[in-house]
Short mmCIF file of C-alpha atoms in Angstrom, two decimals:
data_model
loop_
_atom_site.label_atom_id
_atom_site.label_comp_id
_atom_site.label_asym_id
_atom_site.label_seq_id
_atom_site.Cartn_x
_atom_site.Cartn_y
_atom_site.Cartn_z
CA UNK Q 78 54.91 24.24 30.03
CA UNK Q 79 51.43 26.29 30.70
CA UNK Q 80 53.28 29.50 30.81
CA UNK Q 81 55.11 29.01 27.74
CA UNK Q 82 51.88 27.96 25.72
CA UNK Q 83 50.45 30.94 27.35
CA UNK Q 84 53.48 33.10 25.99
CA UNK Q 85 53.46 31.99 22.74
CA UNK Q 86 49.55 32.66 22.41
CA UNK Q 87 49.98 36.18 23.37
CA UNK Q 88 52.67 36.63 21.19
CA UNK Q 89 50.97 34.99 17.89
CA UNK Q 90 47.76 37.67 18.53
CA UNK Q 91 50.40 40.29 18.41
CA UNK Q 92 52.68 39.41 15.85
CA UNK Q 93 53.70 43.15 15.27
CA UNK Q 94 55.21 43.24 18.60
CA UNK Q 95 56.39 40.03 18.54
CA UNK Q 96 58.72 40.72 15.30
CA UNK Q 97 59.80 43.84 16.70
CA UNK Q 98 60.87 42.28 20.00
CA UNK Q 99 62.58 39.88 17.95
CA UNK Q 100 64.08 41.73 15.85
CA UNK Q 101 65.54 43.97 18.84
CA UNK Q 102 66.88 40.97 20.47
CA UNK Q 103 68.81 39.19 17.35
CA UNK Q 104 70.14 43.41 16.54
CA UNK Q 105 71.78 42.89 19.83
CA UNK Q 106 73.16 39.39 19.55
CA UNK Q 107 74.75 40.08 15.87
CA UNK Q 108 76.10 43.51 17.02
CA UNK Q 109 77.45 42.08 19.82
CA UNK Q 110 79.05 38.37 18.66
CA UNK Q 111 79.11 39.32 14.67
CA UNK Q 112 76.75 37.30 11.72
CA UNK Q 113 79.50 33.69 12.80
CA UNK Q 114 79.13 34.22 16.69
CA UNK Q 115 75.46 34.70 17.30
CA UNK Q 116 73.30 32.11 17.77
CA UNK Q 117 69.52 31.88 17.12
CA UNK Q 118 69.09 30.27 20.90
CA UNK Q 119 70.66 33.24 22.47
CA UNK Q 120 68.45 35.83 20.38
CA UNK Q 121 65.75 33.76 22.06
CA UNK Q 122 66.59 33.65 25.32
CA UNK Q 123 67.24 37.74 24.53
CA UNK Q 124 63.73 38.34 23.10
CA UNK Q 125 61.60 35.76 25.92
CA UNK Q 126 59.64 34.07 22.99
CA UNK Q 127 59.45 30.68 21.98
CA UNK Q 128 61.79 29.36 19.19
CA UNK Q 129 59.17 28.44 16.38
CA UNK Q 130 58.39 32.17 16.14
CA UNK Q 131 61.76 33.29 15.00
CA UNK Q 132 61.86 30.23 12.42
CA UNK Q 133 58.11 31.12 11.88
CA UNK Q 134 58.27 34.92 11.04
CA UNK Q 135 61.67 34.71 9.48
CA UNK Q 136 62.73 31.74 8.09
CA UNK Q 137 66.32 30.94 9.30
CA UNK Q 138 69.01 32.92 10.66
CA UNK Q 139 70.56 34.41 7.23
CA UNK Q 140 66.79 36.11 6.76
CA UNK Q 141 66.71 36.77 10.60
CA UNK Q 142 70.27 38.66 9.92
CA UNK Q 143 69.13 40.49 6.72
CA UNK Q 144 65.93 41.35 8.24
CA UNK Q 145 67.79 43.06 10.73
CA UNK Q 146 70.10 44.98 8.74
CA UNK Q 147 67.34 46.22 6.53
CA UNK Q 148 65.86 47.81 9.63
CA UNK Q 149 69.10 48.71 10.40
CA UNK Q 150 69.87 50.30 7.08
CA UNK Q 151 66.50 52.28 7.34
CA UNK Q 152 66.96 53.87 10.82
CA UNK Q 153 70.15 54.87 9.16
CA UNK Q 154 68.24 56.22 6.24
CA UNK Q 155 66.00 57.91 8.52
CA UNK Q 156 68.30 60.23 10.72
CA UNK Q 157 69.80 61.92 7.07
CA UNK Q 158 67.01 63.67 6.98
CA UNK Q 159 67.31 64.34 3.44
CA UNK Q 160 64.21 65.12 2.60
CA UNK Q 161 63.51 67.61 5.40
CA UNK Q 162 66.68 69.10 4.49
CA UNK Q 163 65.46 69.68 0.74
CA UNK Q 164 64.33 73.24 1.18
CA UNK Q 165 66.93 74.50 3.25
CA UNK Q 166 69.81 76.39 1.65
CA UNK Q 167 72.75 74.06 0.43
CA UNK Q 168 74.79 75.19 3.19
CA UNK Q 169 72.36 74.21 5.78
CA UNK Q 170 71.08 71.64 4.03
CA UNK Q 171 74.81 70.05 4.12
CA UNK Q 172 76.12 71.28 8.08
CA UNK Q 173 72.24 69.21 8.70
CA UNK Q 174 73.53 65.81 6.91
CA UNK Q 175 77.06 65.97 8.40
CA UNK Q 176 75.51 66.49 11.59
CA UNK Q 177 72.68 63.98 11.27
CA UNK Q 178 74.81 61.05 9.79
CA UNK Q 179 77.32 61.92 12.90
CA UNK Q 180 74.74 61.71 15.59
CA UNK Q 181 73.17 58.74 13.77
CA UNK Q 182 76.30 56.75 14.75
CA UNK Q 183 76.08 57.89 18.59
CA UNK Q 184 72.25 57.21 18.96
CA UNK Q 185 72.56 54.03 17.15
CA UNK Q 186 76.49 51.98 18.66
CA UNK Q 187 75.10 48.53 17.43
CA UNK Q 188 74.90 49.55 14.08
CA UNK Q 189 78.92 49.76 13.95
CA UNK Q 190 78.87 45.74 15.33
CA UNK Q 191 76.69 45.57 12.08
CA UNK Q 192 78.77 46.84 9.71
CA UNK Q 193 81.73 45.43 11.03
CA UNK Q 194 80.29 42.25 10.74
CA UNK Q 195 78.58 42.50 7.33
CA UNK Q 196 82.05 43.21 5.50
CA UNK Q 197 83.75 40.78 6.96
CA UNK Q 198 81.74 38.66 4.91
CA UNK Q 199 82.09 41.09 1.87
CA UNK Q 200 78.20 42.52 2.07
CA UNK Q 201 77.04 38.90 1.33
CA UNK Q 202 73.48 39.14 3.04
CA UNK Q 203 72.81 42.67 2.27
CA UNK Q 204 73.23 41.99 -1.28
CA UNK Q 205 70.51 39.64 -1.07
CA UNK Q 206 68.14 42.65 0.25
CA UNK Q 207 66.81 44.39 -3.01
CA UNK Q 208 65.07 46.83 -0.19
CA UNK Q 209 69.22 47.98 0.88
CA UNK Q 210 70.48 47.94 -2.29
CA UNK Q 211 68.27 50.79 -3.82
CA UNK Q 212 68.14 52.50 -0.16
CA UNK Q 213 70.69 54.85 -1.30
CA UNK Q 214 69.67 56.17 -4.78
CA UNK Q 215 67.60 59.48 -3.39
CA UNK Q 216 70.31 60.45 -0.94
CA UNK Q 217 72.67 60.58 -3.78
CA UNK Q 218 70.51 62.68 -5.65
CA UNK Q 219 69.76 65.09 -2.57
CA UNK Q 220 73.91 65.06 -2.07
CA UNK Q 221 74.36 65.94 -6.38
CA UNK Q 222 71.28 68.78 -6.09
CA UNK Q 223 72.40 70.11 -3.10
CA UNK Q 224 76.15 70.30 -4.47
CA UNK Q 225 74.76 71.83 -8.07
CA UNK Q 226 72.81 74.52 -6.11
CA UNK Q 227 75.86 75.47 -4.15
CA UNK Q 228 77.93 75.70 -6.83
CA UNK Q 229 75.43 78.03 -8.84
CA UNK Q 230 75.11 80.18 -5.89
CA UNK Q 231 78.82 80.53 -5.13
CA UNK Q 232 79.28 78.72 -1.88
CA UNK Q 233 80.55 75.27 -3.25
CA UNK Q 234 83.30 74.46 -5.17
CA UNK Q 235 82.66 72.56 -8.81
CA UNK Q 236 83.39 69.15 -9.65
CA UNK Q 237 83.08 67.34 -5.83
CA UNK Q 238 81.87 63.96 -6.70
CA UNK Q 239 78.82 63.09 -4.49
CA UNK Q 240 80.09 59.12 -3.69
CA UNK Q 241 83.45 60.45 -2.62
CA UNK Q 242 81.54 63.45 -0.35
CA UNK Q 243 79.64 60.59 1.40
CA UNK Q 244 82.14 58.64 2.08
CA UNK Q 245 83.73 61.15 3.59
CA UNK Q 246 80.97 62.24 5.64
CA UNK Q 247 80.47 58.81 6.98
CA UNK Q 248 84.13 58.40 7.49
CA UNK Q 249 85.10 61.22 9.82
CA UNK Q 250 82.68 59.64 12.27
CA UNK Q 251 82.49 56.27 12.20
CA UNK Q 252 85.86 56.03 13.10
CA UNK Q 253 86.04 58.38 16.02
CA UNK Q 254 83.30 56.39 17.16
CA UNK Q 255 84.23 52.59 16.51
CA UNK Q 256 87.79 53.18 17.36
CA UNK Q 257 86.35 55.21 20.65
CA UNK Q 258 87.70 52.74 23.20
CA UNK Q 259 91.37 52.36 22.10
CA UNK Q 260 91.85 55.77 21.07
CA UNK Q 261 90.72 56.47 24.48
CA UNK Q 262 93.75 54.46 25.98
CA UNK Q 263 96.26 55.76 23.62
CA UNK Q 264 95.36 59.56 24.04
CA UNK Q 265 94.13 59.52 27.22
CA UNK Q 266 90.65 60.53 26.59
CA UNK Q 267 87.07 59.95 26.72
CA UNK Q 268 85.96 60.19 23.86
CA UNK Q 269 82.11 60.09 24.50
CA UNK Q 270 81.30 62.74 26.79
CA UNK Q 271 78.78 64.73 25.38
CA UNK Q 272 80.98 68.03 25.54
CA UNK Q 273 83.71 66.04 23.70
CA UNK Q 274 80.83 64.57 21.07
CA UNK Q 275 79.93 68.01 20.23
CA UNK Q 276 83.57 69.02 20.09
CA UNK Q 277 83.79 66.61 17.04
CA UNK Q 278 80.92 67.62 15.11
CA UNK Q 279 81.97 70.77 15.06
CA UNK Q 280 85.54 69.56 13.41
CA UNK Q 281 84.24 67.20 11.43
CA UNK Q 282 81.86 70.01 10.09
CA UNK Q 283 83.93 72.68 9.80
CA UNK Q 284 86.82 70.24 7.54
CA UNK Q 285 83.78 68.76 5.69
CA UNK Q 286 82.43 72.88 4.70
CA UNK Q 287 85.76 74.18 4.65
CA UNK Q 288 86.64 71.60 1.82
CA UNK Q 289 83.35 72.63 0.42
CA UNK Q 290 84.53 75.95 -0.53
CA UNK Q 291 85.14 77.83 -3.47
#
């Protein structure tokens, strides 16, 4: 009983750390069992903090879930790069987003438990996260300016829709990479050595640029 008291103390002086701890714990245990199968016990247990701190700092588990795709959603944001990539010529700028958004999905596995589990229940919590829902608006813009000053240089085609490139983009990875395990069986593979990782970046950049061509 004393060393719980004493844990929850520490953690309340630090409640920075203690979110954060939290918030890697319950990433893990929705990844892992999906938004119906986790449980806010086992994201406890996970995180070594006392209960009333995950009810405290977030409410219930539907916040605790949202909370944790926003942070999600933002390390996804991050690794773009779009804004870096602003000044760089449109073909760099796009070989550095393909790239990016590919290795986002390797450096980050439990975001594909996320998303797996989100539209299973048709984006119902995200749409509840005004912070997600705007998220994308300058990335589009970076994908349409980027296309524009391709096109007026000569190196893009005309008339490739920005939505449709993304999709695309996002596409050619995340399913190499969430279907890694049982196209691993079937072709008789492994499909996440880092020699065969690079082998697919390189594919999925060259068809993304090659379509990208006048």
């Amino acid at each position: 009983m004393t060393t719980r008291r004493a844990k929850s103390k520490i953690n309340a002086r630090d409640p920075l750390a203690t979110k954060a701890k939290i918030l890697d714990a319950a990433t893990r245990e929705f990844a892992l069992r999906g938004y119906d199968g986790a449980r806010v016990d086992a994201v406890v247990k996970r995180a070594r903090c006392n209960i009333n701190l995950v009810y405290h700092y977030f409410g219930n588990k539907e916040k605790l879930f949202i909370a944790v795709m926003e942070r999600a959603y933002s390390r996804i944001r991050s690794h773009h790069k779009d804004m870096e990539l602003r000044n760089a010529s449109p073909e760099d700028a796009m070989r550095g987003l393909i790239a990016s958004t590919f290795r986002m999905f390797i450096e980050s596995p439990e975001t594909i438990g996320l998303l797996v589990s989100e539209n299973i229940h048709h984006a119902r919590h995200i749409k509840n996260s005004p912070l997600i829902v705007s998220m994308y608006d300058a990335l589009l813009d970076f994908m349409r300016e980027t296309l524009d000053r391709g096109v007026a240089s000569g190196v893009f085609r005309a008339g490739v829709d920005p939505t449709d490139l993304f999709i695309s983009i996002n596409a050619e990875g995340y399913f190499y990479l969430s279907n890694r395990h049982t196209l691993g069986v079937i072709l008789h593979q492994d499909f996440m050595t880092e020699a065969r990782l690079r082998q697919r970046e390189t594919f999925i950049t060259d068809v993304i640029m090659g379509f990208l061509r006048p």
